[in-house]
PDB file of C-alpha atoms in Angstrom:
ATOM      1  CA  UNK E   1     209.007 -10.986 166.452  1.00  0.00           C
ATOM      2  CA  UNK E   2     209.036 -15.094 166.204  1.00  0.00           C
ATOM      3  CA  UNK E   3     206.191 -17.243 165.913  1.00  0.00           C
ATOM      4  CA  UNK E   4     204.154 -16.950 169.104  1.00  0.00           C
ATOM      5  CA  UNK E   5     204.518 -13.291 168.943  1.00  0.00           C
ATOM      6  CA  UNK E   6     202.599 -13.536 165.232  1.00  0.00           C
ATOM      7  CA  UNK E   7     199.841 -15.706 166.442  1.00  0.00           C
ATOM      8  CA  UNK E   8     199.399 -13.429 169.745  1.00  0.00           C
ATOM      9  CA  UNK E   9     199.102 -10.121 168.124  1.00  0.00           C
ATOM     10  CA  UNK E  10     196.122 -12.401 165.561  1.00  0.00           C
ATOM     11  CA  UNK E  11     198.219 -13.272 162.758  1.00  0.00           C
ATOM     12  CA  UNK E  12     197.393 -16.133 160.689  1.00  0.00           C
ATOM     13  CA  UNK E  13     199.442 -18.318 158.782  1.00  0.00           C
ATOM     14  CA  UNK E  14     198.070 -18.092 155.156  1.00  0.00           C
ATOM     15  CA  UNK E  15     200.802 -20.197 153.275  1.00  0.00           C
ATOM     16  CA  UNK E  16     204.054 -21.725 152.757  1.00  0.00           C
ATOM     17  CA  UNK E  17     206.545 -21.468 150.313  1.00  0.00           C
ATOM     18  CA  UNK E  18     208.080 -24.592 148.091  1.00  0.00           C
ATOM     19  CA  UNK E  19     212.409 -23.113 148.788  1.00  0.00           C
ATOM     20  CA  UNK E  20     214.616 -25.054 151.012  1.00  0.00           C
ATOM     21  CA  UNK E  21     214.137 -22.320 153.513  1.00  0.00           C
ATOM     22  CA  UNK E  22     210.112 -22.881 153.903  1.00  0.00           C
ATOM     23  CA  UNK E  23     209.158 -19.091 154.176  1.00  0.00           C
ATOM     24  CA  UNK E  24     205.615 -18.336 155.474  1.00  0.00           C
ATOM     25  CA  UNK E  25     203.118 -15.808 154.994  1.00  0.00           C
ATOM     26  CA  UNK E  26     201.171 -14.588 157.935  1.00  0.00           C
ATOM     27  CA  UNK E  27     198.309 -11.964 157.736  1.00  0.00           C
ATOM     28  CA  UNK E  28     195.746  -9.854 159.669  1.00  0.00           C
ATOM     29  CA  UNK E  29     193.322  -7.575 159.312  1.00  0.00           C
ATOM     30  CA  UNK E  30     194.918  -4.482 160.862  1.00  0.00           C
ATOM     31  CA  UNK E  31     191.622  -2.676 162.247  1.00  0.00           C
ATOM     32  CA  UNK E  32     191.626  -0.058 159.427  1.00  0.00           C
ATOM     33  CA  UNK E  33     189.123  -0.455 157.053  1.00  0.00           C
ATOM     34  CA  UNK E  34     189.509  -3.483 155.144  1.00  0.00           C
ATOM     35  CA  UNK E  35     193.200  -3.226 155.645  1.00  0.00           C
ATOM     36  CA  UNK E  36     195.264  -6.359 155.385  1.00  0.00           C
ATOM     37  CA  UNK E  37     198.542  -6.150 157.095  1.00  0.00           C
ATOM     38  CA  UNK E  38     201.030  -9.255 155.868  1.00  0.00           C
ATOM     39  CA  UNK E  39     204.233 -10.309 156.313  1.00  0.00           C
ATOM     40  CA  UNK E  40     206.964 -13.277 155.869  1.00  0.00           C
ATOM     41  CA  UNK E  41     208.321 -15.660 158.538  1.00  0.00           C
ATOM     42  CA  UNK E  42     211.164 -17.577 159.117  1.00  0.00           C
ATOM     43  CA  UNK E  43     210.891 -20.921 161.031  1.00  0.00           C
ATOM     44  CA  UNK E  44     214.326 -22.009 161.146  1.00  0.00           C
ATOM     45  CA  UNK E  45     215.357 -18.794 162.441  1.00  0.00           C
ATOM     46  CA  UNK E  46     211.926 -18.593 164.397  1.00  0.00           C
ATOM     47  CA  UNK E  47     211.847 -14.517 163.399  1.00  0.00           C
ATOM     48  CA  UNK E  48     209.646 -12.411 161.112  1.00  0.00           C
ATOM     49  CA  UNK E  49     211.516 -10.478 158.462  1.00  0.00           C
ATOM     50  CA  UNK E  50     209.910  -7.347 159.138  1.00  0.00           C
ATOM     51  CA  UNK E  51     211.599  -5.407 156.157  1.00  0.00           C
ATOM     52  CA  UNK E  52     208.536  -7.485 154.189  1.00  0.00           C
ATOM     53  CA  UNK E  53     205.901  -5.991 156.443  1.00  0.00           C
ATOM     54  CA  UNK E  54     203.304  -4.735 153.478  1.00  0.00           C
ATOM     55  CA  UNK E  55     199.654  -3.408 153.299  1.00  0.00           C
ATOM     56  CA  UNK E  56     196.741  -4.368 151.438  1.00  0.00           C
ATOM     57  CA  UNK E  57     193.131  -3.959 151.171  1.00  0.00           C
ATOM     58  CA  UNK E  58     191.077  -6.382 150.934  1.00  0.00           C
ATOM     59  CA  UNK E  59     189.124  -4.865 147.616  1.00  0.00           C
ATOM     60  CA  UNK E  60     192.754  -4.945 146.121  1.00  0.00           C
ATOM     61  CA  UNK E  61     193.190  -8.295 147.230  1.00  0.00           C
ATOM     62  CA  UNK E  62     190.468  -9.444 145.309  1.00  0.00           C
ATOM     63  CA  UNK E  63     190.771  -7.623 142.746  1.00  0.00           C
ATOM     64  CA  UNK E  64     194.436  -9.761 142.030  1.00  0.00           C
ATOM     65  CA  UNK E  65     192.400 -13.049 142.828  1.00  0.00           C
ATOM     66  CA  UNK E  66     190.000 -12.143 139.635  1.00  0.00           C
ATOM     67  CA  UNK E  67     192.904 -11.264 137.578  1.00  0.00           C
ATOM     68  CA  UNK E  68     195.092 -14.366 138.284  1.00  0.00           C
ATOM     69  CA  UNK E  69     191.864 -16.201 137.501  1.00  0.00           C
ATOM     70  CA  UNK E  70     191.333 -14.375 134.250  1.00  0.00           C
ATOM     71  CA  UNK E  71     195.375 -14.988 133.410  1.00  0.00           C
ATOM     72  CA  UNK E  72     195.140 -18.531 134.566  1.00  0.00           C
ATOM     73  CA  UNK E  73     193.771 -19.860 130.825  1.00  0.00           C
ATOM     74  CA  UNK E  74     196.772 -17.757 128.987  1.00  0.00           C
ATOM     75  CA  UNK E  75     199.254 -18.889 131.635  1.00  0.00           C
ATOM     76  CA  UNK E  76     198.851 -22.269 131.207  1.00  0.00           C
ATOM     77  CA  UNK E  77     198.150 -22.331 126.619  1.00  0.00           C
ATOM     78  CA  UNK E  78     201.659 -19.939 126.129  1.00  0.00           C
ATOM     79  CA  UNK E  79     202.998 -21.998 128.528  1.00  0.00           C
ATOM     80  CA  UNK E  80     204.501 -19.496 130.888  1.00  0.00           C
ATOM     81  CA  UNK E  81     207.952 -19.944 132.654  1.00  0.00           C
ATOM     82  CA  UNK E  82     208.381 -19.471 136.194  1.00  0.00           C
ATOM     83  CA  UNK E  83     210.417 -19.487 139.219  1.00  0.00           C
ATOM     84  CA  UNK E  84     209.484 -23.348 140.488  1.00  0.00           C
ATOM     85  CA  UNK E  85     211.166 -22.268 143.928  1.00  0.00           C
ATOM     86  CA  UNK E  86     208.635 -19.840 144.315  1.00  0.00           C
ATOM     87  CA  UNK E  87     205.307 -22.096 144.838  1.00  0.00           C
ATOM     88  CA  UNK E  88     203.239 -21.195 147.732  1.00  0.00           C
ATOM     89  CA  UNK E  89     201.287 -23.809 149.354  1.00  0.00           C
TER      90      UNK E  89
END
């Protein structure tokens, strides 16, 4: 699947990652529920890696937004380290 296939099946493109390579994340509700299907694109090779196909709900989803936002305070006073090449924007 490339790019155009993504955004004609009603994928959108949600973010995109700090690396040399530029990965994206595209996303979609999959008809299901509140089912979130996602997955992670390639531009210079114009092809979705679909190994990295995953599912989520949209409850769950949130339910990671509030605890990132709860972590956030902690994350940033112990000074946390992290993977700077793994920044999604």
């Amino acid at each position: 699947m490339n790019k155009q296939d993504l955004i004609d099946k009603g994928y959108k493109h949600v973010c995109t990652q700090n690396s040399e390579s530029k990965i994206e994340l595209w996303a979609k509700f999959n008809g299901y529920k509140d089912t979130i299907v996602y997955l992670y694109y390639i531009p210079k090779m114009d092809m979705v890696l679909e190994q990295t196909r995953q599912v989520i709900s949209y409850t769950q989803l949130d339910m990671m937004a509030q605890m990132r936002d709860e972590m956030r305070t902690d994350f940033v006073k112990l000074n946390i380290e992290y993977d700077k090449e793994n920044i999604w924007q």
